[in-house]
PDB file of C-alpha atoms and ligand atoms in Angstrom:
ATOM      1  CA  MET A1195      20.714  -5.955  11.384  1.00 49.00           C
ATOM      2  CA  VAL A1196      22.025  -7.198   8.353  1.00 49.00           C
ATOM      3  CA  PRO A1197      21.617 -11.071   8.153  1.00 52.00           C
ATOM      4  CA  SER A1198      24.495 -12.629   7.459  1.00 53.00           C
ATOM      5  CA  ASP A1199      24.731 -15.171   4.001  1.00 55.00           C
ATOM      6  CA  ALA A1200      23.383 -17.911   6.668  1.00 58.00           C
ATOM      7  CA  ASP A1201      20.902 -16.467   7.771  1.00 72.00           C
ATOM      8  CA  PRO A1202      18.075 -18.993   7.959  1.00 74.00           C
ATOM      9  CA  ARG A1203      15.145 -16.436   7.683  1.00 83.00           C
ATOM     10  CA  ARG A1204      16.981 -15.136   4.619  1.00 88.00           C
ATOM     11  CA  ILE A1205      14.803 -15.611   0.958  1.00 84.00           C
ATOM     12  CA  ALA A1206      17.743 -16.077  -1.693  1.00 76.00           C
ATOM     13  CA  GLU A1207      16.350 -18.488  -3.941  1.00 74.00           C
ATOM     14  CA  GLY A1208      13.373 -20.480  -4.715  1.00 75.00           C
ATOM     15  CA  ARG A1209       9.442 -19.117  -4.988  1.00 87.00           C
ATOM     16  CA  LEU A1210       8.011 -16.059  -2.953  1.00 93.00           C
ATOM     17  CA  VAL A1211       4.061 -16.262  -2.850  1.00 95.00           C
ATOM     18  CA  VAL A1212       2.252 -12.500  -3.297  1.00 94.00           C
ATOM     19  CA  ALA A1213      -0.286 -12.920  -1.331  1.00 92.00           C
ATOM     20  CA  SER A1214      -2.358 -11.361  -3.320  1.00 88.00           C
ATOM     21  CA  HIS A1215      -5.020 -11.901  -5.688  1.00 83.00           C
ATOM     22  CA  ASN A1216      -4.668  -8.500  -7.636  1.00 83.00           C
ATOM     23  CA  ALA A1217      -2.787  -9.162 -10.394  1.00 83.00           C
ATOM     24  CA  GLY A1218      -1.662  -5.717 -10.799  1.00 79.00           C
ATOM     25  CA  LYS A1219       0.167  -6.144  -7.040  1.00 80.00           C
ATOM     26  CA  VAL A1220       1.467  -9.292  -7.951  1.00 86.00           C
ATOM     27  CA  ARG A1221       3.164  -7.921 -11.798  1.00 83.00           C
ATOM     28  CA  GLU A1222       4.539  -4.820  -9.603  1.00 79.00           C
ATOM     29  CA  ILE A1223       5.875  -6.924  -7.073  1.00 83.00           C
ATOM     30  CA  GLY A1224       7.109  -9.671  -9.309  1.00 83.00           C
ATOM     31  CA  GLU A1225       8.876  -6.572 -11.563  1.00 80.00           C
ATOM     32  CA  LEU A1226      10.882  -5.350  -7.855  1.00 78.00           C
ATOM     33  CA  LEU A1227      11.714  -8.633  -6.788  1.00 81.00           C
ATOM     34  CA  ALA A1228      12.832 -10.565 -10.414  1.00 79.00           C
ATOM     35  CA  PRO A1229      16.761  -8.859 -10.005  1.00 80.00           C
ATOM     36  CA  PHE A1230      16.657 -11.284  -6.848  1.00 81.00           C
ATOM     37  CA  GLY A1231      16.258 -14.619  -8.449  1.00 81.00           C
ATOM     38  CA  LEU A1232      13.708 -14.726  -6.865  1.00 84.00           C
ATOM     39  CA  ASP A1233      10.448 -17.035  -8.756  1.00 84.00           C
ATOM     40  CA  VAL A1234       7.101 -15.043  -7.789  1.00 89.00           C
ATOM     41  CA  VAL A1235       4.171 -16.794  -7.729  1.00 92.00           C
ATOM     42  CA  SER A1236       0.384 -15.033  -6.768  1.00 93.00           C
ATOM     43  CA  ALA A1237      -2.069 -16.754  -4.020  1.00 93.00           C
ATOM     44  CA  ALA A1238      -4.489 -16.855  -6.862  1.00 92.00           C
ATOM     45  CA  ALA A1239      -2.120 -19.006  -9.151  1.00 93.00           C
ATOM     46  CA  LEU A1240      -2.043 -21.467  -6.016  1.00 94.00           C
ATOM     47  CA  ASP A1241      -6.075 -20.924  -4.737  1.00 94.00           C
ATOM     48  CA  LEU A1242      -5.209 -19.831  -1.524  1.00 93.00           C
ATOM     49  CA  PRO A1243      -8.494 -18.434  -0.080  1.00 88.00           C
ATOM     50  CA  GLU A1244      -8.453 -14.834   0.336  1.00 90.00           C
ATOM     51  CA  PRO A1245      -8.392 -14.308   4.089  1.00 93.00           C
ATOM     52  CA  GLU A1246     -10.747 -11.396   5.592  1.00 94.00           C
ATOM     53  CA  GLU A1247      -8.949  -8.499   6.824  1.00 94.00           C
ATOM     54  CA  THR A1248     -10.183  -7.990  10.270  1.00 95.00           C
ATOM     55  CA  GLU A1249      -6.955  -6.201  11.646  1.00 97.00           C
ATOM     56  CA  PRO A1250      -7.437  -2.655  13.213  1.00 96.00           C
ATOM     57  CA  ASP A1251      -4.430  -1.485  10.789  1.00 97.00           C
ATOM     58  CA  PHE A1252      -2.348  -1.215   8.004  1.00 98.00           C
ATOM     59  CA  ALA A1253       0.466  -3.580   9.598  1.00 98.00           C
ATOM     60  CA  GLY A1254      -1.750  -6.385  10.912  1.00 98.00           C
ATOM     61  CA  ASN A1255      -3.757  -7.083   7.900  1.00 97.00           C
ATOM     62  CA  ALA A1256      -0.420  -7.018   5.972  1.00 97.00           C
ATOM     63  CA  ARG A1257       0.776  -9.914   8.399  1.00 97.00           C
ATOM     64  CA  LEU A1258      -2.466 -11.785   8.604  1.00 97.00           C
ATOM     65  CA  LYS A1259      -2.676 -12.086   4.774  1.00 96.00           C
ATOM     66  CA  ALA A1260       0.867 -13.650   4.713  1.00 97.00           C
ATOM     67  CA  VAL A1261       0.542 -15.494   7.321  1.00 97.00           C
ATOM     68  CA  ALA A1262      -2.114 -17.222   5.795  1.00 96.00           C
ATOM     69  CA  ALA A1263      -0.268 -17.395   2.293  1.00 96.00           C
ATOM     70  CA  ALA A1264       2.509 -19.375   3.641  1.00 96.00           C
ATOM     71  CA  THR A1265       1.154 -21.587   6.162  1.00 95.00           C
ATOM     72  CA  ALA A1266      -1.186 -22.589   3.325  1.00 95.00           C
ATOM     73  CA  SER A1267       1.626 -22.741   0.752  1.00 95.00           C
ATOM     74  CA  GLY A1268       4.513 -23.793   2.551  1.00 95.00           C
ATOM     75  CA  LEU A1269       6.881 -21.215   1.369  1.00 95.00           C
ATOM     76  CA  PRO A1270       7.247 -17.572   2.141  1.00 95.00           C
ATOM     77  CA  ALA A1271       5.033 -15.098   1.473  1.00 96.00           C
ATOM     78  CA  LEU A1272       4.775 -11.227   0.830  1.00 96.00           C
ATOM     79  CA  ALA A1273       1.746  -9.785   1.928  1.00 96.00           C
ATOM     80  CA  ASP A1274       1.143  -5.296   1.513  1.00 94.00           C
ATOM     81  CA  ASP A1275      -1.574  -3.693   2.872  1.00 95.00           C
ATOM     82  CA  SER A1276      -2.056  -0.017   1.935  1.00 95.00           C
ATOM     83  CA  GLY A1277      -4.594   3.004   1.828  1.00 96.00           C
ATOM     84  CA  LEU A1278      -4.887   7.131   2.724  1.00 98.00           C
ATOM     85  CA  VAL A1279      -4.896   8.119   6.602  1.00 98.00           C
ATOM     86  CA  VAL A1280      -6.287  12.064   6.443  1.00 98.00           C
ATOM     87  CA  GLU A1281      -6.095  13.451   9.923  1.00 98.00           C
ATOM     88  CA  ALA A1282      -9.291  15.661  10.415  1.00 98.00           C
ATOM     89  CA  LEU A1283     -10.933  12.806   9.622  1.00 98.00           C
ATOM     90  CA  GLY A1284      -9.476  11.006  12.496  1.00 98.00           C
ATOM     91  CA  GLY A1285      -7.379   8.542  10.512  1.00 98.00           C
ATOM     92  CA  ALA A1286     -10.416   7.854   7.793  1.00 98.00           C
ATOM     93  CA  PRO A1287     -10.720   6.216   4.881  1.00 98.00           C
ATOM     94  CA  GLY A1288      -7.288   4.676   6.291  1.00 98.00           C
ATOM     95  CA  ILE A1289      -7.780   0.417   6.504  1.00 97.00           C
ATOM     96  CA  HIS A1290     -11.422   1.138   4.663  1.00 96.00           C
ATOM     97  CA  SER A1291      -9.741   3.147   1.532  1.00 96.00           C
ATOM     98  CA  ALA A1292     -10.700   0.722  -1.128  1.00 93.00           C
ATOM     99  CA  ARG A1293     -14.396   0.190   0.572  1.00 95.00           C
ATOM    100  CA  TRP A1294     -15.146   3.843   0.455  1.00 97.00           C
ATOM    101  CA  ALA A1295     -14.691   3.585  -3.687  1.00 95.00           C
ATOM    102  CA  GLU A1296     -17.154   0.703  -3.795  1.00 94.00           C
ATOM    103  CA  GLY A1297     -21.013   1.281  -4.367  1.00 91.00           C
ATOM    104  CA  ASP A1298     -23.886  -0.608  -6.912  1.00 88.00           C
ATOM    105  CA  GLY A1299     -21.646   0.064  -9.991  1.00 87.00           C
ATOM    106  CA  GLY A1300     -18.103  -1.599  -8.332  1.00 88.00           C
ATOM    107  CA  ARG A1301     -15.659   0.644  -7.612  1.00 89.00           C
ATOM    108  CA  ASP A1302     -15.214   4.305  -8.429  1.00 93.00           C
ATOM    109  CA  PHE A1303     -13.036   6.403  -7.011  1.00 94.00           C
ATOM    110  CA  MET A1304     -14.408   9.597  -8.029  1.00 96.00           C
ATOM    111  CA  ARG A1305     -16.817   8.616  -5.125  1.00 96.00           C
ATOM    112  CA  ALA A1306     -14.659   8.135  -2.395  1.00 97.00           C
ATOM    113  CA  MET A1307     -12.564  11.464  -3.279  1.00 98.00           C
ATOM    114  CA  THR A1308     -15.694  13.308  -3.136  1.00 98.00           C
ATOM    115  CA  ARG A1309     -16.312  11.877  -0.049  1.00 98.00           C
ATOM    116  CA  VAL A1310     -13.350  12.829   1.840  1.00 98.00           C
ATOM    117  CA  TRP A1311     -13.708  16.037   0.313  1.00 98.00           C
ATOM    118  CA  GLU A1312     -17.189  16.194   1.263  1.00 98.00           C
ATOM    119  CA  GLU A1313     -16.425  15.230   4.885  1.00 98.00           C
ATOM    120  CA  LEU A1314     -13.963  17.664   4.869  1.00 98.00           C
ATOM    121  CA  GLU A1315     -16.001  20.505   4.329  1.00 98.00           C
ATOM    122  CA  ALA A1316     -18.693  19.226   6.667  1.00 98.00           C
ATOM    123  CA  ARG A1317     -16.152  19.633   9.688  1.00 98.00           C
ATOM    124  CA  SER A1318     -14.684  23.044   8.637  1.00 98.00           C
ATOM    125  CA  ALA A1319     -11.541  21.307   8.685  1.00 98.00           C
ATOM    126  CA  PRO A1320      -8.880  23.764   8.375  1.00 98.00           C
ATOM    127  CA  GLU A1321      -6.013  24.257   5.548  1.00 97.00           C
ATOM    128  CA  PRO A1322      -3.942  22.361   5.070  1.00 98.00           C
ATOM    129  CA  ARG A1323      -5.406  19.500   5.464  1.00 98.00           C
ATOM    130  CA  ARG A1324      -2.677  17.297   6.420  1.00 98.00           C
ATOM    131  CA  ALA A1325      -3.018  13.250   5.525  1.00 98.00           C
ATOM    132  CA  HIS A1326      -0.470  10.545   4.389  1.00 98.00           C
ATOM    133  CA  PHE A1327      -0.416   7.288   2.009  1.00 98.00           C
ATOM    134  CA  VAL A1328       0.957   4.424   4.401  1.00 98.00           C
ATOM    135  CA  CYS A1329       1.899   1.128   2.756  1.00 96.00           C
ATOM    136  CA  ALA A1330       2.652  -1.879   4.987  1.00 97.00           C
ATOM    137  CA  LEU A1331       4.731  -5.062   3.667  1.00 96.00           C
ATOM    138  CA  ALA A1332       4.377  -8.202   5.732  1.00 97.00           C
ATOM    139  CA  LEU A1333       6.726 -11.068   4.974  1.00 97.00           C
ATOM    140  CA  ALA A1334       6.005 -14.312   6.299  1.00 97.00           C
ATOM    141  CA  TRP A1335       7.559 -17.638   6.729  1.00 96.00           C
ATOM    142  CA  PRO A1336       5.662 -21.220   7.006  1.00 95.00           C
ATOM    143  CA  ASP A1337       6.457 -21.583  10.607  1.00 94.00           C
ATOM    144  CA  GLY A1338       4.469 -18.199  11.324  1.00 91.00           C
ATOM    145  CA  ALA A1339       7.130 -15.899  11.837  1.00 96.00           C
ATOM    146  CA  THR A1340       7.044 -12.436  10.300  1.00 97.00           C
ATOM    147  CA  ARG A1341       8.419  -8.898   9.766  1.00 97.00           C
ATOM    148  CA  VAL A1342       6.562  -6.112   8.851  1.00 98.00           C
ATOM    149  CA  PHE A1343       8.000  -2.875   6.857  1.00 98.00           C
ATOM    150  CA  GLU A1344       6.360   0.256   6.401  1.00 98.00           C
ATOM    151  CA  GLY A1345       6.781   3.522   4.262  1.00 98.00           C
ATOM    152  CA  ARG A1346       4.323   6.281   4.329  1.00 98.00           C
ATOM    153  CA  VAL A1347       4.382  10.011   1.959  1.00 98.00           C
ATOM    154  CA  HIS A1348       3.002  12.965   4.042  1.00 98.00           C
ATOM    155  CA  GLY A1349       1.057  15.446   2.327  1.00 98.00           C
ATOM    156  CA  ARG A1350      -2.239  17.405   1.792  1.00 98.00           C
ATOM    157  CA  ILE A1351      -5.789  17.104   0.398  1.00 98.00           C
ATOM    158  CA  VAL A1352      -6.247  19.516  -2.175  1.00 98.00           C
ATOM    159  CA  TRP A1353      -9.731  20.092  -4.223  1.00 98.00           C
ATOM    160  CA  PRO A1354     -10.921  19.541  -7.009  1.00 98.00           C
ATOM    161  CA  PRO A1355      -9.038  16.331  -8.501  1.00 98.00           C
ATOM    162  CA  ARG A1356      -6.169  17.502 -10.296  1.00 98.00           C
ATOM    163  CA  GLY A1357      -4.301  15.118 -12.789  1.00 98.00           C
ATOM    164  CA  ASN A1358      -4.766  11.308 -14.649  1.00 94.00           C
ATOM    165  CA  HIS A1359      -1.715   9.818 -14.011  1.00 93.00           C
ATOM    166  CA  GLY A1360      -2.118   7.081 -10.812  1.00 89.00           C
ATOM    167  CA  PHE A1361      -4.793   5.430  -9.512  1.00 91.00           C
ATOM    168  CA  GLY A1362      -7.099   5.556  -6.397  1.00 94.00           C
ATOM    169  CA  TYR A1363      -6.432   8.421  -3.880  1.00 97.00           C
ATOM    170  CA  ASP A1364      -3.809  10.057  -6.241  1.00 96.00           C
ATOM    171  CA  PRO A1365      -5.500  13.235  -8.017  1.00 98.00           C
ATOM    172  CA  ILE A1366      -6.366  14.834  -4.368  1.00 98.00           C
ATOM    173  CA  PHE A1367      -2.943  13.802  -2.502  1.00 98.00           C
ATOM    174  CA  LEU A1368      -0.727  16.928  -2.995  1.00 98.00           C
ATOM    175  CA  PRO A1369       2.835  15.519  -1.327  1.00 98.00           C
ATOM    176  CA  GLU A1370       5.058  18.062   0.608  1.00 98.00           C
ATOM    177  CA  GLY A1371       7.161  19.986  -0.899  1.00 97.00           C
ATOM    178  CA  GLU A1372       5.736  19.427  -4.424  1.00 98.00           C
ATOM    179  CA  SER A1373       3.272  21.464  -6.669  1.00 98.00           C
ATOM    180  CA  ARG A1374       1.840  18.875  -8.339  1.00 98.00           C
ATOM    181  CA  THR A1375      -0.646  15.928  -6.879  1.00 98.00           C
ATOM    182  CA  PHE A1376       0.239  12.311  -7.555  1.00 96.00           C
ATOM    183  CA  GLY A1377      -2.471  12.520 -10.264  1.00 96.00           C
ATOM    184  CA  GLU A1378      -0.282  14.946 -12.300  1.00 98.00           C
ATOM    185  CA  MET A1379       2.830  13.375 -11.754  1.00 96.00           C
ATOM    186  CA  PRO A1380       5.093  10.546 -14.458  1.00 93.00           C
ATOM    187  CA  PRO A1381       4.166   7.229 -12.888  1.00 89.00           C
ATOM    188  CA  GLU A1382       8.441   7.055 -12.277  1.00 90.00           C
ATOM    189  CA  GLU A1383       8.192   9.896 -10.183  1.00 94.00           C
ATOM    190  CA  LYS A1384       5.590   8.879  -7.690  1.00 93.00           C
ATOM    191  CA  HIS A1385       7.274   5.797  -7.696  1.00 88.00           C
ATOM    192  CA  ALA A1386      10.265   7.087  -6.874  1.00 91.00           C
ATOM    193  CA  MET A1387       8.784   8.825  -3.214  1.00 95.00           C
ATOM    194  CA  SER A1388       5.536   6.454  -2.528  1.00 93.00           C
ATOM    195  CA  HIS A1389       5.113   5.105   0.507  1.00 95.00           C
ATOM    196  CA  ARG A1390       5.191   1.782  -1.259  1.00 91.00           C
ATOM    197  CA  ALA A1391       8.814   2.309  -2.734  1.00 91.00           C
ATOM    198  CA  ARG A1392       9.621   3.588   0.784  1.00 95.00           C
ATOM    199  CA  ALA A1393       8.491  -0.083   2.640  1.00 95.00           C
ATOM    200  CA  PHE A1394      10.381  -2.007  -0.410  1.00 92.00           C
ATOM    201  CA  ALA A1395      13.713   0.326   0.537  1.00 93.00           C
ATOM    202  CA  LYS A1396      13.383  -1.124   4.244  1.00 96.00           C
ATOM    203  CA  LEU A1397      12.736  -4.890   3.106  1.00 94.00           C
ATOM    204  CA  LEU A1398      15.156  -4.289   0.729  1.00 90.00           C
ATOM    205  CA  GLU A1399      17.728  -3.061   3.621  1.00 93.00           C
ATOM    206  CA  SER A1400      16.759  -5.563   5.834  1.00 93.00           C
ATOM    207  CA  GLY A1401      18.649  -7.798   3.701  1.00 89.00           C
ATOM    208  CA  LEU A1402      15.872 -10.722   4.449  1.00 90.00           C
ATOM    209  CA  VAL A1403      15.826 -10.651   0.518  1.00 87.00           C
ATOM    210  CA  GLY A1404      17.705 -11.609  -1.877  1.00 77.00           C
TER     211      GLY A1404
HETATM  212  P1  LIG B 936      -5.518  -2.452  -0.721  1.00 95.92           P
HETATM  213  O1  LIG B 936      -5.371  -3.047  -2.066  1.00 95.92           O
HETATM  214  O2  LIG B 936      -6.391  -3.700   0.410  1.00 95.92           O
HETATM  215  O3  LIG B 936      -4.258  -2.790   0.430  1.00 95.92           O
HETATM  216  O4  LIG B 936      -6.176  -1.037  -1.000  1.00 95.92           O
HETATM  217  C1  LIG B 936      -5.662  -0.020  -0.900  1.00 95.92           C
HETATM  218  C2  LIG B 936      -6.354   1.095  -1.200  1.00 95.92           C
HETATM  219  O5  LIG B 936      -6.161   2.040  -1.102  1.00 95.92           O
HETATM  220  C3  LIG B 936      -6.702   1.291  -2.948  1.00 95.92           C
HETATM  221  O6  LIG B 936      -7.620   0.937  -3.461  1.00 95.92           O
HETATM  222  C4  LIG B 936      -6.217   2.959  -3.538  1.00 95.92           C
HETATM  223  O7  LIG B 936      -7.772   3.381  -2.217  1.00 95.92           O
HETATM  224  C5  LIG B 936      -5.945   3.383  -1.614  1.00 95.92           C
HETATM  225  N1  LIG B 936      -4.594   3.352  -2.333  1.00 95.92           N
HETATM  226  C6  LIG B 936      -3.124   2.660  -1.589  1.00 95.92           C
HETATM  227  N2  LIG B 936      -1.866   3.763  -2.377  1.00 95.92           N
HETATM  228  C7  LIG B 936      -2.501   4.495  -3.195  1.00 95.92           C
HETATM  229  C8  LIG B 936      -1.873   5.039  -4.244  1.00 95.92           C
HETATM  230  O8  LIG B 936      -0.424   5.014  -4.010  1.00 95.92           O
HETATM  231  N3  LIG B 936      -2.313   6.061  -4.579  1.00 95.92           N
HETATM  232  C9  LIG B 936      -3.811   6.258  -4.659  1.00 95.92           C
HETATM  233  N4  LIG B 936      -4.394   5.558  -3.442  1.00 95.92           N
HETATM  234  C10 LIG B 936      -4.036   4.194  -2.968  1.00 95.92           C
END
């Protein structure tokens, strides 16, 4: 149901907190929301604490981050949580996607991609090695109400990694029906079909912002 202008939940003007301490994410979300006249402010700028991500799924963790920011700031808040789900690995790395890249020298996605490949080889997983990216976007209001929008893009894991675009697991993810990995696609092509773009499209379709 598309809310009317009178919908009390509609965020049409004023400040919206982006519940992330990742400057790149805050900038990207700010750019997406700029046409709607929303003044985006980051959780870091408001000095809000970063809650621990204790939920078992993307939607739960996005919701937890958005609620924490909205209740602490008294402003509506938007949070996202995303990752790569590999079917033959029982859904791993999933909500631990960022963690698989962590090691002594900081984050290293070559390490994370190699682990995905090695675990698939160890299980002799048959081709195609199906996987999907998920992005959950949660909107929370200061009274604790929430809405979550989820976007997915399906594809398969390839080895060796291909391309220098994007980030994270992009070089080993071949989207369905494509001959190039996300790592080989120019950013605008990836952004037209990505899990994040699909979650945002659902948020905008809801009529709750803008
Ligand atoms: P988050 O910042 O806790 O949501 O972590 C998301 C993690 O999932 C990132 O660090 C990447 O490892 C992975 N990820 C999410 N979206 C993408 C994508 O579009 N391409 C590649 N990796 C992604």
